[in-house]
Tab-separated table of C-alpha atoms in Angstrom:
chain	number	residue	atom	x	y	z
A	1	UNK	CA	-6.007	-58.994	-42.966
A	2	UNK	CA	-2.484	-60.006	-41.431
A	3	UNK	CA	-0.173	-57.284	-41.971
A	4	UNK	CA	1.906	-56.003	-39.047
A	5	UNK	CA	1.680	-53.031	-37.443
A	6	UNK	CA	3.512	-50.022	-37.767
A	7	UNK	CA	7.259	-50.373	-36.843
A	8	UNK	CA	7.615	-53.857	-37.219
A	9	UNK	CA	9.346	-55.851	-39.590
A	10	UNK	CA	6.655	-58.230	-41.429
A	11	UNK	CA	8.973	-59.859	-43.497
A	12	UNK	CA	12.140	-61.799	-43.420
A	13	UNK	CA	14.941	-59.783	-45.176
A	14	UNK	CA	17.290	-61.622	-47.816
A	15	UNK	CA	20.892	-61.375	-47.341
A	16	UNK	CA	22.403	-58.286	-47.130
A	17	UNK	CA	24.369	-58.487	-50.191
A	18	UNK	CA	20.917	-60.014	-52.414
A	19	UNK	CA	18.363	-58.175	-53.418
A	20	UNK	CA	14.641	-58.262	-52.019
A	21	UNK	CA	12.130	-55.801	-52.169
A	22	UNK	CA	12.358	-52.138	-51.111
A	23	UNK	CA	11.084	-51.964	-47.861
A	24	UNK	CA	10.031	-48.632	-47.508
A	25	UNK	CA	7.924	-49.184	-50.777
A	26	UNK	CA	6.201	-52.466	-49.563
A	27	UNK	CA	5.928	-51.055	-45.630
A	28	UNK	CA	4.086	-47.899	-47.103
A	29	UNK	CA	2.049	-49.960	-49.729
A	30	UNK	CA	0.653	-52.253	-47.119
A	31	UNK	CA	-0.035	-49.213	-44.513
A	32	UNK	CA	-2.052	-48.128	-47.532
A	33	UNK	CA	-3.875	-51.081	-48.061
A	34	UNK	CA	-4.464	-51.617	-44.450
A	35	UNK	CA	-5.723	-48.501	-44.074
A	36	UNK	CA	-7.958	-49.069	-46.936
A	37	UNK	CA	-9.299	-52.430	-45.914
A	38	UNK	CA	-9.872	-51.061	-42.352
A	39	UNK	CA	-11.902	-48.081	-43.357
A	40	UNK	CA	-15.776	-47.912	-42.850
A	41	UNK	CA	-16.047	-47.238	-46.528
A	42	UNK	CA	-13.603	-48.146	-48.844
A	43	UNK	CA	-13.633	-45.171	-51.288
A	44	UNK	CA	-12.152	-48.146	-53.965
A	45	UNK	CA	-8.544	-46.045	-53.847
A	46	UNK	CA	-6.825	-49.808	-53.767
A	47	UNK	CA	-8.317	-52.766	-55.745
A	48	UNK	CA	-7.509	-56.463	-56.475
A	49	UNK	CA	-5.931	-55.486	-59.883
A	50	UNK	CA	-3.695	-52.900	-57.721
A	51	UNK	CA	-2.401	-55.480	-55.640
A	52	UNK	CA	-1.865	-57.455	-58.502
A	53	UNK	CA	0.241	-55.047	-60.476
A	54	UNK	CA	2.514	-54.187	-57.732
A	55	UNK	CA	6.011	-54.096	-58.093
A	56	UNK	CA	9.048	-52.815	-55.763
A	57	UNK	CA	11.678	-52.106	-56.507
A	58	UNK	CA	15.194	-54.539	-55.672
A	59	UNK	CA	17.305	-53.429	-53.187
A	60	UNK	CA	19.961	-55.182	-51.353
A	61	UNK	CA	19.237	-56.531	-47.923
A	62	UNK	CA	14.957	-56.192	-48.845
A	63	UNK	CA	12.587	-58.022	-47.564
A	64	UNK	CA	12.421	-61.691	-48.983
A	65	UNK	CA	10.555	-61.247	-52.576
A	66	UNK	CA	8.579	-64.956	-52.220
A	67	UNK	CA	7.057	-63.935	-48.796
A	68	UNK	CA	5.667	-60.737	-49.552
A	69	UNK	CA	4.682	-61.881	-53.180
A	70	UNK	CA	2.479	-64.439	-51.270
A	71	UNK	CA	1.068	-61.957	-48.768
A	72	UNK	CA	0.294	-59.531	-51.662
A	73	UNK	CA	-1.628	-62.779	-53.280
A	74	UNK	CA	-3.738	-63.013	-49.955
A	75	UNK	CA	-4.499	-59.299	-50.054
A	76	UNK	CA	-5.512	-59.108	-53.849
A	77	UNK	CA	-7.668	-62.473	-52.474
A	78	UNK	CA	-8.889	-60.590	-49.708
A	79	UNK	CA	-9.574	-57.325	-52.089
A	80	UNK	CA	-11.474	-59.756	-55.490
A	81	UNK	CA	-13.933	-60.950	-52.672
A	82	UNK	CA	-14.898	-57.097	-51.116
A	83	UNK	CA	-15.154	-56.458	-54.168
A	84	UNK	CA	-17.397	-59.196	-55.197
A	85	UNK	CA	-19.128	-59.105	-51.924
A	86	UNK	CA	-19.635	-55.307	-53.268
A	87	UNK	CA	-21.438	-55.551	-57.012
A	88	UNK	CA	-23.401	-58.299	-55.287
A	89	UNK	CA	-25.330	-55.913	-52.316
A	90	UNK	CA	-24.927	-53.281	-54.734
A	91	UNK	CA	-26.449	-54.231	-57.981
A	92	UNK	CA	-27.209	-57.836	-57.327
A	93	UNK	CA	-25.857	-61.567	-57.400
A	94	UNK	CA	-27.787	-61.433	-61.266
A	95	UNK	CA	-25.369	-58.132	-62.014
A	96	UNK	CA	-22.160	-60.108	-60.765
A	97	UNK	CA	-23.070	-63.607	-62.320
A	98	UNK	CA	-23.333	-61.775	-65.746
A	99	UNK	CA	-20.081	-59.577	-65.289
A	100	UNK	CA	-18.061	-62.806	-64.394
A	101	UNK	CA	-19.971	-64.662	-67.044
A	102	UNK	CA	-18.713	-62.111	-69.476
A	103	UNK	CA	-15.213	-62.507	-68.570
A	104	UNK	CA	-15.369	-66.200	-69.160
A	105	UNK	CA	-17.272	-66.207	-72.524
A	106	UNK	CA	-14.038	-63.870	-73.557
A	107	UNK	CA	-11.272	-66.177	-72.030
A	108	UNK	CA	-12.699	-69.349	-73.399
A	109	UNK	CA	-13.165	-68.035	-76.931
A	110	UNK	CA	-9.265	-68.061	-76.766
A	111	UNK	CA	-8.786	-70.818	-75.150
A	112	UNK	CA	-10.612	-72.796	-77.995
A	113	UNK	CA	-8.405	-71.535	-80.328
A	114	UNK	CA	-5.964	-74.090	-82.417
A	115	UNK	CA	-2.681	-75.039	-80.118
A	116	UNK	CA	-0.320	-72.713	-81.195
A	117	UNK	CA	-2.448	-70.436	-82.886
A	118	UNK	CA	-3.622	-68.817	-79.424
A	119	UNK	CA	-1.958	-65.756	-78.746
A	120	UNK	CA	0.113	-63.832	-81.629
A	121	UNK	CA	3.635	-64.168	-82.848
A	122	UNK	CA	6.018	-61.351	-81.882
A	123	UNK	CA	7.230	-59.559	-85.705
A	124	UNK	CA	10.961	-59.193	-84.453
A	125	UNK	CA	12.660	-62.224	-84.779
A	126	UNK	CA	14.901	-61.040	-82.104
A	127	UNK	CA	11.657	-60.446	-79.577
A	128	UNK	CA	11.540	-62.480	-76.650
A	129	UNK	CA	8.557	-65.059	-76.378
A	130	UNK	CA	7.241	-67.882	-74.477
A	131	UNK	CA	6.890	-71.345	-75.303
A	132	UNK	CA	3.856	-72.188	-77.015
A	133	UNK	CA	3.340	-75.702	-75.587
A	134	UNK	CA	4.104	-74.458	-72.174
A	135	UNK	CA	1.178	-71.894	-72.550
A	136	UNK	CA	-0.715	-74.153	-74.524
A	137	UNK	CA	-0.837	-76.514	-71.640
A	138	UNK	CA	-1.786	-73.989	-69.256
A	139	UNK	CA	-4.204	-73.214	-71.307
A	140	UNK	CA	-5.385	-76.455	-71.745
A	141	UNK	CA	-5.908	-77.014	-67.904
A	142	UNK	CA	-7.753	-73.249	-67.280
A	143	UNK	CA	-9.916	-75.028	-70.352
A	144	UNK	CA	-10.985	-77.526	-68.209
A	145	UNK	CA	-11.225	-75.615	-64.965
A	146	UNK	CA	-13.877	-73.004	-66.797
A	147	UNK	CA	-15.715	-75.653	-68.484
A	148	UNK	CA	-15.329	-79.212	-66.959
A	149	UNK	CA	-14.809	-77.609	-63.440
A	150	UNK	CA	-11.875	-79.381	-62.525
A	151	UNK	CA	-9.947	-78.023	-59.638
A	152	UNK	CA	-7.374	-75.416	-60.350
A	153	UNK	CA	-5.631	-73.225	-57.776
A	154	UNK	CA	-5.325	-69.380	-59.020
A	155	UNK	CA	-1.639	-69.683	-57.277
A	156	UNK	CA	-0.672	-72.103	-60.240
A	157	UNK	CA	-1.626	-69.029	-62.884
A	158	UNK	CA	-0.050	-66.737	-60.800
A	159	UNK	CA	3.361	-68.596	-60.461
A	160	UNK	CA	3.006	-69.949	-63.952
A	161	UNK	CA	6.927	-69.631	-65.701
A	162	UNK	CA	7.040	-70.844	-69.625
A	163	UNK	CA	10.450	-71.414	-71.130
A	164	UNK	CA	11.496	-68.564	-73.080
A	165	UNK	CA	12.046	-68.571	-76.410
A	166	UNK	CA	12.854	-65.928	-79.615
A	167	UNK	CA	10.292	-64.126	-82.506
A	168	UNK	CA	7.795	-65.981	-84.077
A	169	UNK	CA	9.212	-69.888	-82.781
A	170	UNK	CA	6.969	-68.624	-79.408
A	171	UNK	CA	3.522	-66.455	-78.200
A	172	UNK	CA	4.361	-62.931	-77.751
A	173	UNK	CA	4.989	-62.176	-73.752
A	174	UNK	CA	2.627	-59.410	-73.555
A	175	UNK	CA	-0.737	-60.484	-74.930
A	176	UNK	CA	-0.203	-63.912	-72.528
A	177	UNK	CA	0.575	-61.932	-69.639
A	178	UNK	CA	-2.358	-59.514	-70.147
A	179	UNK	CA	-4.541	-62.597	-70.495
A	180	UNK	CA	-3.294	-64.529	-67.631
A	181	UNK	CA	-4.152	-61.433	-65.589
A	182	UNK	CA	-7.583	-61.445	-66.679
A	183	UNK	CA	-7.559	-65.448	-65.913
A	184	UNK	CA	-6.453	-64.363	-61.927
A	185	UNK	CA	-8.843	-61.489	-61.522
A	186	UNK	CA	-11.643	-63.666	-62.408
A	187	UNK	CA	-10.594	-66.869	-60.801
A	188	UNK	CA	-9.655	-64.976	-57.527
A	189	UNK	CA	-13.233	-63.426	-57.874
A	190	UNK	CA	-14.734	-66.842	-58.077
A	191	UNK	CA	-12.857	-68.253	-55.664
C-alpha cells in the first residue's frame, strides 16, 4: 500500500485560497488504514465500503481532492481483494462465487428494466434528479460488462457524472447512487 509515512505530505495541496480536503482528516484516515492493512490480523475495523464512503471535509489550502480521491480508489481496491482473498480461505471460493453471484442476479434484474423505468421518480417536482438517458446508458454498458463480459473499468462507475435535472423529468439521486455503489463493491471485488 503506498501511503507516506508519518510527517510527510502525500499529497499536493490546492491553492491556498481553493479548497481541497482537510488534511488532518485524510492524514489520520490513511494512518488508520495503514495501520489496518499492516496488521497481522485485520480485526475488519476498515473495509472497502469504508474507503468508499469517505468524505473530508473542504478546507482552503487542502490537499488536492482528485489525487487523494484516486489513492482512496487504490485502497478500497486494495481492501475488496483482502477481503475477497478472505471469504475465499475462510469459507471457500464456492461461498464467494455464490455471494458475488448474488449481487449480480440483484443488479441485473434492474438493469433489465424498461429505459427510463429503472430507478424511481423523485415526488417533489422541485427534487433534484439525474438524467435518465445518462444513467440509462451507464446502465446499458454495466449490462453488457455483467453479461456479455465486455471490458469495463470500475473507475468509469466511480467517476460517472449525469446531467442534473428536476422531479419526475429524471431518476431520483439516491436510489442511483446507492446502486452504483453496489455496482463498485462488486466490480472492485471481481476485479
Amino acid at each position: 500500500m503506498d501511503v507516506a509515512r508519518p510527517g510527510s505530505s502525500p499529497f499536493a495541496r490546492v491553492g491556498r485560497r481553493e479548497f481541497g480536503y482537510n488534511t488532518r482528516q485524510v492524514d489520520r484516515f490513511l494512518t488508520k488504514a495503514r495501520a489496518h492493512y499492516n496488521a497481522e490480523h485485520p480485526d475488519g475495523a476498515i473495509t472497502s465500503t469504508d474507503v468508499r464512503g469517505m468524505s473530508f471535509d473542504p478546507v482552503r489550502g487542502g490537499y488536492e481532492p482528485q489525487a487523494v480521491d484516486a489513492a482512496l480508489d487504490r485502497l478500497e481496491d486494495v481492501f475488496a481483494q483482502r477481503e475477497r482473498d478472505h471469504v475465499i480461505a475462510t469459507e471457500g471460493e464456492e461461498a464467494w462465487l455464490r455471494k458475488i453471484g448474488r449481487t449480480a442476479a440483484v443488479l441485473r434484474k434492474r438493469l433489465h428494466r424498461p429505459a427510463g423505468e429503472r430507478f424511481r421518480r423523485p415526488t417533489r417536482t422541485k427534487s433534484p434528479s439525474y438524467n435518465i438517458e445518462d444513467v440509462d446508458r451507464l446502465c446499458d454498458e454495466l449490462l453488457q460488462y455483467l453479461e456479455n463480459s465486455v471490458p469495463m473499468s470500475v473507475d468509469v462507475v466511480r467517476r460517472a457524472v449525469f446531467r442534473k435535472t428536476t422531479g419526475a423529468d429524471g431518476y431520483e439521486e439516491n436510489q442511483v447512487d446507492v446502486f452504483l455503489e453496489r455496482v463498485v463493491e462488486l466490480m472492485a471485488g471481481i476485479d
